[in-house]
Coordinates of C-alpha atoms and ligand atoms in Angstrom, one line a residue:
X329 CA -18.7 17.1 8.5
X330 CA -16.9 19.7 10.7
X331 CA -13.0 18.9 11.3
X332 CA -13.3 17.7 15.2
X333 CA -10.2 19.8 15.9
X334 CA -10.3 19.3 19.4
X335 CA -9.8 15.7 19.4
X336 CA -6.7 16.2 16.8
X337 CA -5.4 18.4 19.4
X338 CA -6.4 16.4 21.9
X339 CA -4.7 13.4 20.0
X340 CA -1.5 15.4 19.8
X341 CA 0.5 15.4 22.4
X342 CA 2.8 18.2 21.1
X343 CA 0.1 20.9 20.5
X344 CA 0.1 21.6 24.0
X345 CA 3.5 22.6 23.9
X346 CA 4.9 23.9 20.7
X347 CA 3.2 25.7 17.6
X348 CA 4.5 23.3 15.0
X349 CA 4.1 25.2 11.8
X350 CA 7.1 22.6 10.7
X351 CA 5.1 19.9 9.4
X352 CA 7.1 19.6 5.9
X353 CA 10.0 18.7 7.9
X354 CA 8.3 16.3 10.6
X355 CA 4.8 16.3 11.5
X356 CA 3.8 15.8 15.0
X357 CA 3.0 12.1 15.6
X358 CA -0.1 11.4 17.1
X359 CA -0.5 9.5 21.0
X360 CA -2.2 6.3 18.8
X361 CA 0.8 5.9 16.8
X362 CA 3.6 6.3 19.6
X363 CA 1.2 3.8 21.9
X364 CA 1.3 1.2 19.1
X365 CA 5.5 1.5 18.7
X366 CA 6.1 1.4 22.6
X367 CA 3.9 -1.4 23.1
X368 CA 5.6 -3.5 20.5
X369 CA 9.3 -1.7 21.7
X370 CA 8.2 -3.2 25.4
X371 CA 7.2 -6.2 23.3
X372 CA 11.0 -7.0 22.0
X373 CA 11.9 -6.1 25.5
X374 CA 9.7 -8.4 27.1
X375 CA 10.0 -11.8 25.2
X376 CA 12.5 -11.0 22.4
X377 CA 12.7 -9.1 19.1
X378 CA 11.9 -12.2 16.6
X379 CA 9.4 -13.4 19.0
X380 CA 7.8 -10.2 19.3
X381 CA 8.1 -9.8 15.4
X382 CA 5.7 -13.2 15.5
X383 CA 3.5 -11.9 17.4
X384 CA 3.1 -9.0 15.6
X385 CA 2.8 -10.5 12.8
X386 CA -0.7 -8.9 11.9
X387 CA 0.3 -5.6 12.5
X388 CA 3.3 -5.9 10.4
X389 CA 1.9 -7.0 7.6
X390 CA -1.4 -4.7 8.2
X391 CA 0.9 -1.7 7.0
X392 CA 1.2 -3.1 3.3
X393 CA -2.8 -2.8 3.2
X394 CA -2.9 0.8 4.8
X395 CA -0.5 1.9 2.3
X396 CA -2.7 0.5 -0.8
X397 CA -5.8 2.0 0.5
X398 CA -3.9 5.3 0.9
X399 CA -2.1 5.5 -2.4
X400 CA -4.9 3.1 -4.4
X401 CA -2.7 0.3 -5.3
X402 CA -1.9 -3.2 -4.4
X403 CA -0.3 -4.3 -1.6
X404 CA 2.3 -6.4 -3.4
X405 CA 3.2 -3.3 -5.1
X406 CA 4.4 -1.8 -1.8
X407 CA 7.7 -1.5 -0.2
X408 CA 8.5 -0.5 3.4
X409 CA 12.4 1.4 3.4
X410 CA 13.6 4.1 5.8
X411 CA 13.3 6.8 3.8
X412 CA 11.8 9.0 1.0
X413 CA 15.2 9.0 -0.6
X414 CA 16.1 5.2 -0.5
X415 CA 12.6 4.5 -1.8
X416 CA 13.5 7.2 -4.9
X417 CA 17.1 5.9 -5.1
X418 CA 16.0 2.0 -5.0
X419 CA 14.0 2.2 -7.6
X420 CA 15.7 4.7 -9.9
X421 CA 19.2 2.8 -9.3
X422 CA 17.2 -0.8 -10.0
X423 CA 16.5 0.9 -14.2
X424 CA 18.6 0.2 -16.3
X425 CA 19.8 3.0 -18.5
X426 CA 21.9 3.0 -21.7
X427 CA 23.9 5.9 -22.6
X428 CA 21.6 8.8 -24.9
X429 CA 19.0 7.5 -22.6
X430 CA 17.2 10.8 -21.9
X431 CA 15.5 11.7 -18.3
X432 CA 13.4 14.4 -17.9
X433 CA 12.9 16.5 -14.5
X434 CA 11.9 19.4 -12.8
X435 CA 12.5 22.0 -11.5
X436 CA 11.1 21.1 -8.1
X437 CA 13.7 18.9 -7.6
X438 CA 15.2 17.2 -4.4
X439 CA 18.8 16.7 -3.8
X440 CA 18.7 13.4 -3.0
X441 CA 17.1 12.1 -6.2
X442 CA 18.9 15.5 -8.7
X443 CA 22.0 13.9 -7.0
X444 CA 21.7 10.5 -8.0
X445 CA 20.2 11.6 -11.5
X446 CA 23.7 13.3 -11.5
X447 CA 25.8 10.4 -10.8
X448 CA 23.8 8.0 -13.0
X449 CA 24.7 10.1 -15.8
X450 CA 28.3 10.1 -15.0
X451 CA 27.9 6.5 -14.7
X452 CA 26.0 5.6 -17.5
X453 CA 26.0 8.4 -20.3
X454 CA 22.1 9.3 -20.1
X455 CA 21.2 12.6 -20.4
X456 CA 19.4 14.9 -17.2
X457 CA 17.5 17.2 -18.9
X458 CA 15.3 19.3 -16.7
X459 CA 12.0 20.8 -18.1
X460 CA 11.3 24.4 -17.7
X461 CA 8.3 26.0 -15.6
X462 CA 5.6 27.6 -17.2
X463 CA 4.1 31.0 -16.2
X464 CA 2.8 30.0 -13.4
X465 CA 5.9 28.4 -11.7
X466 CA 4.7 24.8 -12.1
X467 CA 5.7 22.5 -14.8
X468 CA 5.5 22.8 -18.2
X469 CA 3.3 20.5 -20.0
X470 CA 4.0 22.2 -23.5
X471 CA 8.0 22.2 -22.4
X472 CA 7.6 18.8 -21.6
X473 CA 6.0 17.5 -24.6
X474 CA 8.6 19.4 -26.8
X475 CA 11.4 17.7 -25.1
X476 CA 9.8 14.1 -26.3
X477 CA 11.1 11.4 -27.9
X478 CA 11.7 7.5 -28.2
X479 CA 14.9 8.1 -26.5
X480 CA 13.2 9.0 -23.1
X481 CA 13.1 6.7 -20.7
X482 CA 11.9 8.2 -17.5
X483 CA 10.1 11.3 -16.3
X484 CA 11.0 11.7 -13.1
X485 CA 9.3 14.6 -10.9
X486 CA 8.7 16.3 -7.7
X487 CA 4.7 16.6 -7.0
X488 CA 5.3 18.6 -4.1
X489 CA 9.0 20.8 -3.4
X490 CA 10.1 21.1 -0.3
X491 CA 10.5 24.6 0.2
X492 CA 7.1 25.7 -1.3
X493 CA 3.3 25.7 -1.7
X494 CA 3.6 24.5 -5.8
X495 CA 1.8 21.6 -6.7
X496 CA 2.7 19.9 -9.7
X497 CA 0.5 18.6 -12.8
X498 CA 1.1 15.2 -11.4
X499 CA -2.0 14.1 -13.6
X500 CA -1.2 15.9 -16.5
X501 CA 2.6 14.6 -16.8
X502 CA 1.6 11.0 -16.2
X503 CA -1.2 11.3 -19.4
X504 CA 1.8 12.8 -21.4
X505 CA 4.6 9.9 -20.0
X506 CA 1.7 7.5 -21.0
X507 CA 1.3 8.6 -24.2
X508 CA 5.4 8.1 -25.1
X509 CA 5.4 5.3 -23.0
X510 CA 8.5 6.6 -20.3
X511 CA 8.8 5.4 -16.9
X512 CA 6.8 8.1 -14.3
X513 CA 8.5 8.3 -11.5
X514 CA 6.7 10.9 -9.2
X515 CA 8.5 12.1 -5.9
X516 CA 5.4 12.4 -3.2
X517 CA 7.3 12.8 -0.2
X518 CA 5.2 16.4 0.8
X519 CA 1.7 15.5 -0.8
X520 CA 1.1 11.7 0.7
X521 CA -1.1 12.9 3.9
X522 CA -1.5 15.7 3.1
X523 CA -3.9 16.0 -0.4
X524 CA -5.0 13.0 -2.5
X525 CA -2.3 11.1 -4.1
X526 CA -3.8 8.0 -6.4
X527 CA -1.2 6.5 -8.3
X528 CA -4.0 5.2 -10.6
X529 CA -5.4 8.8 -11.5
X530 CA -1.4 9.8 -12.4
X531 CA -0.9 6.9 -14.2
X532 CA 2.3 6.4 -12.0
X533 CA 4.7 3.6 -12.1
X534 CA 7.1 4.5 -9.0
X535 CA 6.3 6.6 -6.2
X536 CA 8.7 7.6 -2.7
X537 CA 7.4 9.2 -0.1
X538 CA 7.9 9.5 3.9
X539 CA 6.5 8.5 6.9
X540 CA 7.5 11.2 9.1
X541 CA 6.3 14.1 6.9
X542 CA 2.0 14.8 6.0
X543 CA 1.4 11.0 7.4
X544 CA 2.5 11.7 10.8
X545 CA 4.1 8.6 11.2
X546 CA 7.5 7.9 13.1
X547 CA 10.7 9.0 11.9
X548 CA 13.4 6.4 9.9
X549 CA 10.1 5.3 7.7
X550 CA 9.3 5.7 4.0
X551 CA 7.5 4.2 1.3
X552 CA 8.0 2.5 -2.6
X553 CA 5.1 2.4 -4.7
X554 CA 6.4 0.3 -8.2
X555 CA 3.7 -0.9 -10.2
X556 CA 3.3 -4.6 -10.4
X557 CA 3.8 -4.7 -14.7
X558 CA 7.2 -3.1 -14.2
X559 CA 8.3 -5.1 -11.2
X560 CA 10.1 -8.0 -12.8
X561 CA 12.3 -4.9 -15.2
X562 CA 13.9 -3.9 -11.8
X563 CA 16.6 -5.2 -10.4
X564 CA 17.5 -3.5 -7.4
X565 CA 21.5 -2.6 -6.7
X566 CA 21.5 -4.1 -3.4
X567 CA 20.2 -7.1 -2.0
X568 CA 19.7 -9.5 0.5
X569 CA 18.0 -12.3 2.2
X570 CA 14.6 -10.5 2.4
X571 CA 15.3 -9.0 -1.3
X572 CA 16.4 -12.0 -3.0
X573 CA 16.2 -15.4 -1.1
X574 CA 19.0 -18.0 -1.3
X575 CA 17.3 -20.5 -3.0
X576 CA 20.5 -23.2 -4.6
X577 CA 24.0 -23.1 -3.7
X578 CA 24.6 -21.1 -7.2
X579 CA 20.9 -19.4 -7.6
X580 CA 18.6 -16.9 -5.7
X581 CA 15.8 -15.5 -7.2
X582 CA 14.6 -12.0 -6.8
X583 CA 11.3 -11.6 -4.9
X584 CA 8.6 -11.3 -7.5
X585 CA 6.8 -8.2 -5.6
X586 CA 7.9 -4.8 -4.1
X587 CA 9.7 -6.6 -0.8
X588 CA 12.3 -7.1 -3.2
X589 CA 13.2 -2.9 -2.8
X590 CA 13.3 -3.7 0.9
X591 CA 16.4 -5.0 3.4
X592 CA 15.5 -7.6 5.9
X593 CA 16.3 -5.7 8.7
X594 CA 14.5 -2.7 9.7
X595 CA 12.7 -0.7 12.2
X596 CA 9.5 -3.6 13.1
X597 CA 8.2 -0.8 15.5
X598 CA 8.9 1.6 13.0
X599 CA 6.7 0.1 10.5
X600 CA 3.7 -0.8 12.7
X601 CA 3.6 2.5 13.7
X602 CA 3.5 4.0 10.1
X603 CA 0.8 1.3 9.3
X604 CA -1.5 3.2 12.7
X605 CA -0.4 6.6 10.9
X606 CA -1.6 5.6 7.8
X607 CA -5.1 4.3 9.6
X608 CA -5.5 7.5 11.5
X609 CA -5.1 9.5 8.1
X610 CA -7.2 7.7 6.6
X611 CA -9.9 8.1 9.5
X612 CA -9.8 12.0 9.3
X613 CA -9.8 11.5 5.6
X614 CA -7.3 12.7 2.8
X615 CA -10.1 14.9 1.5
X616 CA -10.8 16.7 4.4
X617 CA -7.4 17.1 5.2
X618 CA -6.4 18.4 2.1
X619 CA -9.1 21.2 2.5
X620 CA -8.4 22.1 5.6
X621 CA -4.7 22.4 5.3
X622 CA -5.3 24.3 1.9
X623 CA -7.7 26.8 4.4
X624 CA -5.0 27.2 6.9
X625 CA -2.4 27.6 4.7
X626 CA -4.4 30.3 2.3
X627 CA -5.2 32.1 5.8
X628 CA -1.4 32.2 6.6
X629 CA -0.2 33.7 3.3
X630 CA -3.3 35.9 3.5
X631 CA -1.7 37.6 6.7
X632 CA 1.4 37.4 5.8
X633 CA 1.2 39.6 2.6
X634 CA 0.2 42.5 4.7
X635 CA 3.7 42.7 5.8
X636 CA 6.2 45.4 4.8
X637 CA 9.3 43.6 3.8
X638 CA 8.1 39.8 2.9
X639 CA 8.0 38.6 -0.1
X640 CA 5.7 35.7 -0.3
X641 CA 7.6 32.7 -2.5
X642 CA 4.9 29.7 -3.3
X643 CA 4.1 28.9 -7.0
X644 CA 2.1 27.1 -8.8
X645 CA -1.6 27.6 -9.4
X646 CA -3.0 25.7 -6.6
X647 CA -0.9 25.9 -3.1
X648 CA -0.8 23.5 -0.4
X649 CA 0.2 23.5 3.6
X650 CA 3.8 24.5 2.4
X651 CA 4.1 28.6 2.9
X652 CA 7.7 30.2 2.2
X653 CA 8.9 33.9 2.3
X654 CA 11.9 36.1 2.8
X655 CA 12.1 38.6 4.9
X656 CA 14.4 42.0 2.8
X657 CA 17.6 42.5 5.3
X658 CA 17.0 39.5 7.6
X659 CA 18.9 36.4 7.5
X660 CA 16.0 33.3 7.6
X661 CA 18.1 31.1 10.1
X662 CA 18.0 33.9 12.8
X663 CA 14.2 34.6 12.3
X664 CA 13.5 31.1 13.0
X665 CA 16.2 30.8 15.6
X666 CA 14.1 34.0 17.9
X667 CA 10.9 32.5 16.8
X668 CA 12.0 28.9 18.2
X669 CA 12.8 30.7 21.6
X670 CA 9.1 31.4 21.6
X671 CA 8.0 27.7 21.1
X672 CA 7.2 28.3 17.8
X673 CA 8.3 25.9 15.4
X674 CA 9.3 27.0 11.7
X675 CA 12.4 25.8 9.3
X676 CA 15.1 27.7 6.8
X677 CA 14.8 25.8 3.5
X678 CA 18.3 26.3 1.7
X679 CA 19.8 26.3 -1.3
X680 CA 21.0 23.2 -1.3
X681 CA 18.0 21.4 -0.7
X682 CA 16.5 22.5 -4.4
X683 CA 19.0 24.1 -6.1
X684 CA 17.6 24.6 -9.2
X685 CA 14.6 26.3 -8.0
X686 CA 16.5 28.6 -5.3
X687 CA 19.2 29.8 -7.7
X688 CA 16.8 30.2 -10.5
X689 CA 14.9 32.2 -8.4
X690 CA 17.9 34.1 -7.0
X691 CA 17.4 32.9 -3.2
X692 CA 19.7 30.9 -1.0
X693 CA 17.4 30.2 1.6
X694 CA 13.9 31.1 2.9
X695 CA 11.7 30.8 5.4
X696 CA 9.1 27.7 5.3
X697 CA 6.2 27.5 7.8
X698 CA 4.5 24.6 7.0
X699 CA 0.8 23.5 8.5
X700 CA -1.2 20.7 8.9
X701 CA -4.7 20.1 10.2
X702 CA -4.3 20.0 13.2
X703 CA -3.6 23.7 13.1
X704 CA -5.4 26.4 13.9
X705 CA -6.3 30.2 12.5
X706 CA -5.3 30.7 16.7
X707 CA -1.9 29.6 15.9
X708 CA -1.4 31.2 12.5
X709 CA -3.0 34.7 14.5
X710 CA 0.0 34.1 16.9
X711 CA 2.6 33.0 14.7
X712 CA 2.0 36.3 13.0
X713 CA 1.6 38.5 16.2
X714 CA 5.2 36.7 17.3
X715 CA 6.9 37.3 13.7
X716 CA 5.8 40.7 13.7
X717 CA 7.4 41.3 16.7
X718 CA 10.6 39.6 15.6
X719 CA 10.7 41.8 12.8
X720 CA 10.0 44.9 14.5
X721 CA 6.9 45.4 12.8
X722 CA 3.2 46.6 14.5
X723 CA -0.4 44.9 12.9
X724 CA -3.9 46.7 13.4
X725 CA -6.7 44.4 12.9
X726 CA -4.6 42.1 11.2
X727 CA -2.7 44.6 9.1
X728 CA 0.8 45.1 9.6
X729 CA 3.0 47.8 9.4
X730 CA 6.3 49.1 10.4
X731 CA 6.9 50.8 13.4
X732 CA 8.9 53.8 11.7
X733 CA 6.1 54.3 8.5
X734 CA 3.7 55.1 11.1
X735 CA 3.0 58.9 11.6
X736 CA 5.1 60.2 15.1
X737 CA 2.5 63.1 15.0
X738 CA -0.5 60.2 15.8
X739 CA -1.0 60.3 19.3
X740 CA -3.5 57.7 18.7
X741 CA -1.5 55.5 16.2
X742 CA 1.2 55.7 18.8
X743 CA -1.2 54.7 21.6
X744 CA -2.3 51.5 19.4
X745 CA 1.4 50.9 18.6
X746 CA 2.1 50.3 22.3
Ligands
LIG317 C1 11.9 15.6 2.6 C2 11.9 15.4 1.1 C3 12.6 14.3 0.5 C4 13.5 13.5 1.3 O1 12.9 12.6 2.2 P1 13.8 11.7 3.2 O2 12.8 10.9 3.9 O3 14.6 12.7 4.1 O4 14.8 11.0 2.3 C5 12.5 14.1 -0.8 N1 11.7 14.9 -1.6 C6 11.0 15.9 -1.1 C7 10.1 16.7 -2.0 C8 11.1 16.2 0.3 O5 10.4 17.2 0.8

C-alpha cells in the first residue's frame, strides 16, 4: 500500500511550518498525540491530578501493551522512565559487577551509557573493553568473538549512533552473547520507530530507547525493555514506593516486574501520550516506515554526494533516516545556524556526544540531517537547493557545482548560474 503522505502531513502540525530534517534529535509529534496529553493536562486541571490519574486509568496502563506490541515482548517486562539514558543507566547500574568482570562495547557508543560504563569501572574494577569495527564501519562480529570469555558479563551496544546512518548487527551480537551466555544490553534509542526492533529476533535482555526520537512521542519519555528471566537479578540503585513497596516496618519487597525500574512520580500526560505515539506508529506500520525512511534518506545522500566539498560520513552496510557530512572549510554549527534562518531544521552532532567514533574518525563535529516519513523528496530537493546556497555552490538538474569551477567564458553556464 502507498504511504498516504498527505494525511502524515496533514497529521503534523509542524510540516506546515518548518522542514524538520532533525528527527534524531526530536521528531515532530503528531496532533493525535498532543490532543490526548492536553485533554488529560485539562483533566488534572479540571478535577485534580490523582483523580484525573483514576480516570485515566486505561490509558495509562494502555501504554505497557503498545510498547510490547512494538518491541514484541510482555508488558510486565516494560518500564516507563524519562529518558533513553535513565532507562540504560537503571538497568546497567541494577547488575551487579565484580572486579575482572569484562564488558564489551562499541564503538557507536553514547555518552550517557560510555560514561557510566566509565564510572562503574572506577567503582567496581570491571573492565570496558570496546570492540573494534570491521570494514565496513559496523561492528565486528569476528572482533567480538575474539574478545570472549567466561569473564564477560555484558555486551552492551548501540544499534543505531547518533550522529550516523550505521546500523548495527543487532541480530548477529545477540546469537554470539547467547552463545557465551553475557547479558545483551542493546541501546535502541534511534531505531525504535523508525525500522523493526524485536527484542525476540536479537535475543535481547535490556533495551533503552526514547519517546521523543523515531516514535514521535512527547518529550521527558523513554522506555526499559528487561527480560522477565533476568528481572528478579536486578536490583535497581534507587527506589521508592512505586519501585519497592513498604510492605513491614523492617521489609519492602522489590516489585517482581519492570515497574520496579520506574519512580512513582512521573509525567501521567507524558506517558499516555507516548502510549497514542506508539499506536499511531504502529498504524502506519514499522515496515513501511522503515522503507520509506531508508528511500528518503538514500535520496538525500544521493544529492548530496554531488557536492564539491562534502564528505558524506554514514557507515555501516545498511543506512537508516540518520545522514551526516562535513562540509571542508565550514564550521557545522554555522551551516545549520543560516539554514535554521530558513526554517529548515538540521543539528551539529559533536564530539562529545560519541567520542570514540568522532575522534577515531578524526572529526569533532558534523552535520546530521535526519528524516522521517513524513518527509518528502520536495523537502530533501529544497534542503539541498537552500544548502547549496549556504555554501555558495550552484546545482544543474540536481548536480552541483561550485560557482568558481564553472567556466567564466560560458555565457550559457553563466546564464543557468543566475
Ligand atoms: C539520543 C540518544 C540517547 C540519549 O537519549 P536521552 O533520551 O536523551 O537520554 C542515547 N543513545 C542514542 C544512540 C541516542 O541517539
Amino acid at each position: 500500500m502507498p504511504f498516504d503522505i498527505l494525511r502524515a502531513r496533514a497529521d503534523t502540525v509542524g510540516c506546515t511550518h518548518v522542514l524538520h530534517f532533525n528527527n534524531a534529535g526530536a521528531a515532530l509529534v503528531p496532533r493525535v498525540v498532543m490532543n490526548a496529553m492536553i485533554a488529560h493536562l485539562e483533566l488534572e486541571e479540571r478535577i485534580g491530578s490523582y483523580e484525573a490519574a483514576v480516570q485515566s486509568h486505561d490509558a495509562l496502563e494502555h501504554l505497557y501493551d503498545a510498547a510490547a506490541t512494538l518491541l514484541s515482548c510482555h508488558r510486565d517486562e516494560v518500564s516507563f522512565v524519562e529518558s533513553s539514558s535513565r532507562a540504560w543507566n537503571m538497568a546497567f547500574l541494577s547488575m551487579s559487577l565484580r572486579c575482572g568482570d569484562r564488558i564489551l562495547t562499541s564503538m557507536a557508543e553514547y555518552a550517557s551509557n560510555y560514561i557510566t560504563l566509565m564510572q562503574a569501572a572506577r567503582k567496581t574494577g570491571a573492565i570496558v573493553e570496546v570492540i573494534d569495527n570491521d570494514e565496513y564501519g559496523q561492528i565486528s562480529l569476528r572482533a567480538l568473538r575474539n574478545a570472549i570469555d567466561e569473564r564477560v558479563k555484558l555486551i552492551a551496544i548501540t544499534h543505531v549512533p547518533t550522529n550516523g546512518g550505521l546500523v548495527n548487527p543487532v541480530i548477529e551480537v545477540g546469537q554470539v552473547a547467547r552463545e557465551v551466555g553475557a547479558l545483551y544490553l542493546v541501546d535502541a534509542c534511534q531505531s525504535v520507530g523508525q525500522m523493526p526492533v524485536d527484542v525476540q529476533a536479537m535475543n535481547c535482555d535490556i533495551l533503552s530507547t526514547a519517546g521523543r526520537k523515531y516514535l514521535r512521542g512527547p518529550r521527558g519519555t523513554g522506555l526499559l525493555y528487561v527480560r522477565r528471566s533476568i528481572l528478579e537479578q536486578l536490583e535497581p540503585p534507587l527506589l521508592d514506593v512505586q519501585a519497592a513497596p513498604w510492605v513491614a516496618t523492617d521489609r519492602f519487597v522489590l516489585r517482581p516486574d519492570a515497574r520496579r525500574f520506574e519512580s512513582w512520580e512521573t509525567s501521567y500526560a507524558g506517558k499516555i501520550g507516548l502510549g497514542v505515539a506508539i499506536d499511531y506508529a504502529l498504524a502506519w506500520g514499522i515496515e513501511a516506515t522503515w522503507a520509506r525512511v531508508s528511500a528518503l534518506a538514500d535520496d538525500l545522500r544521493a544529492q548530496l554526494r554531488y557536492f564539491p566539498g562534502i564528505t558524506m560520513r554514514d557507515l555501516g552496510v545498511t543506512r537508516c533516516g540518520i545522514v551526516t557530512f562535513t562540509v571542508d572549510g565550514k564550521d557545522p554549527r554555522e551551516i545549520c545556524r543560516l539554514l535554521a534562518r530558513q526554517r529548515i531544521n538540521v543539528w551539529n552532532s559533536e564530539i562529545s556526544l560519541t567520542r570514540l567514533d568522532m575522534e577515531a574518525r578524526g572529526m569533532t563535529d558534523l552535520i546530521r540531517a535526519s528524516v522521517h516519513y513524513y518527509n518528502t523528496h520536495e523537502e530533501i530537493e529544497q534542503f539541498c537547493s537552500a544548502l547549496a546556497t549556504v555554501l555558495g555552490i550552484t546545482r544543474f538538474g540536481g548536480v552541483a557545482m561550485r560557482l568558481d569551477t564553472v567556466s567564466s567564458g560560458s555565457s550559457a553556464a553563466r546564464e543557468r548560474l543566475e
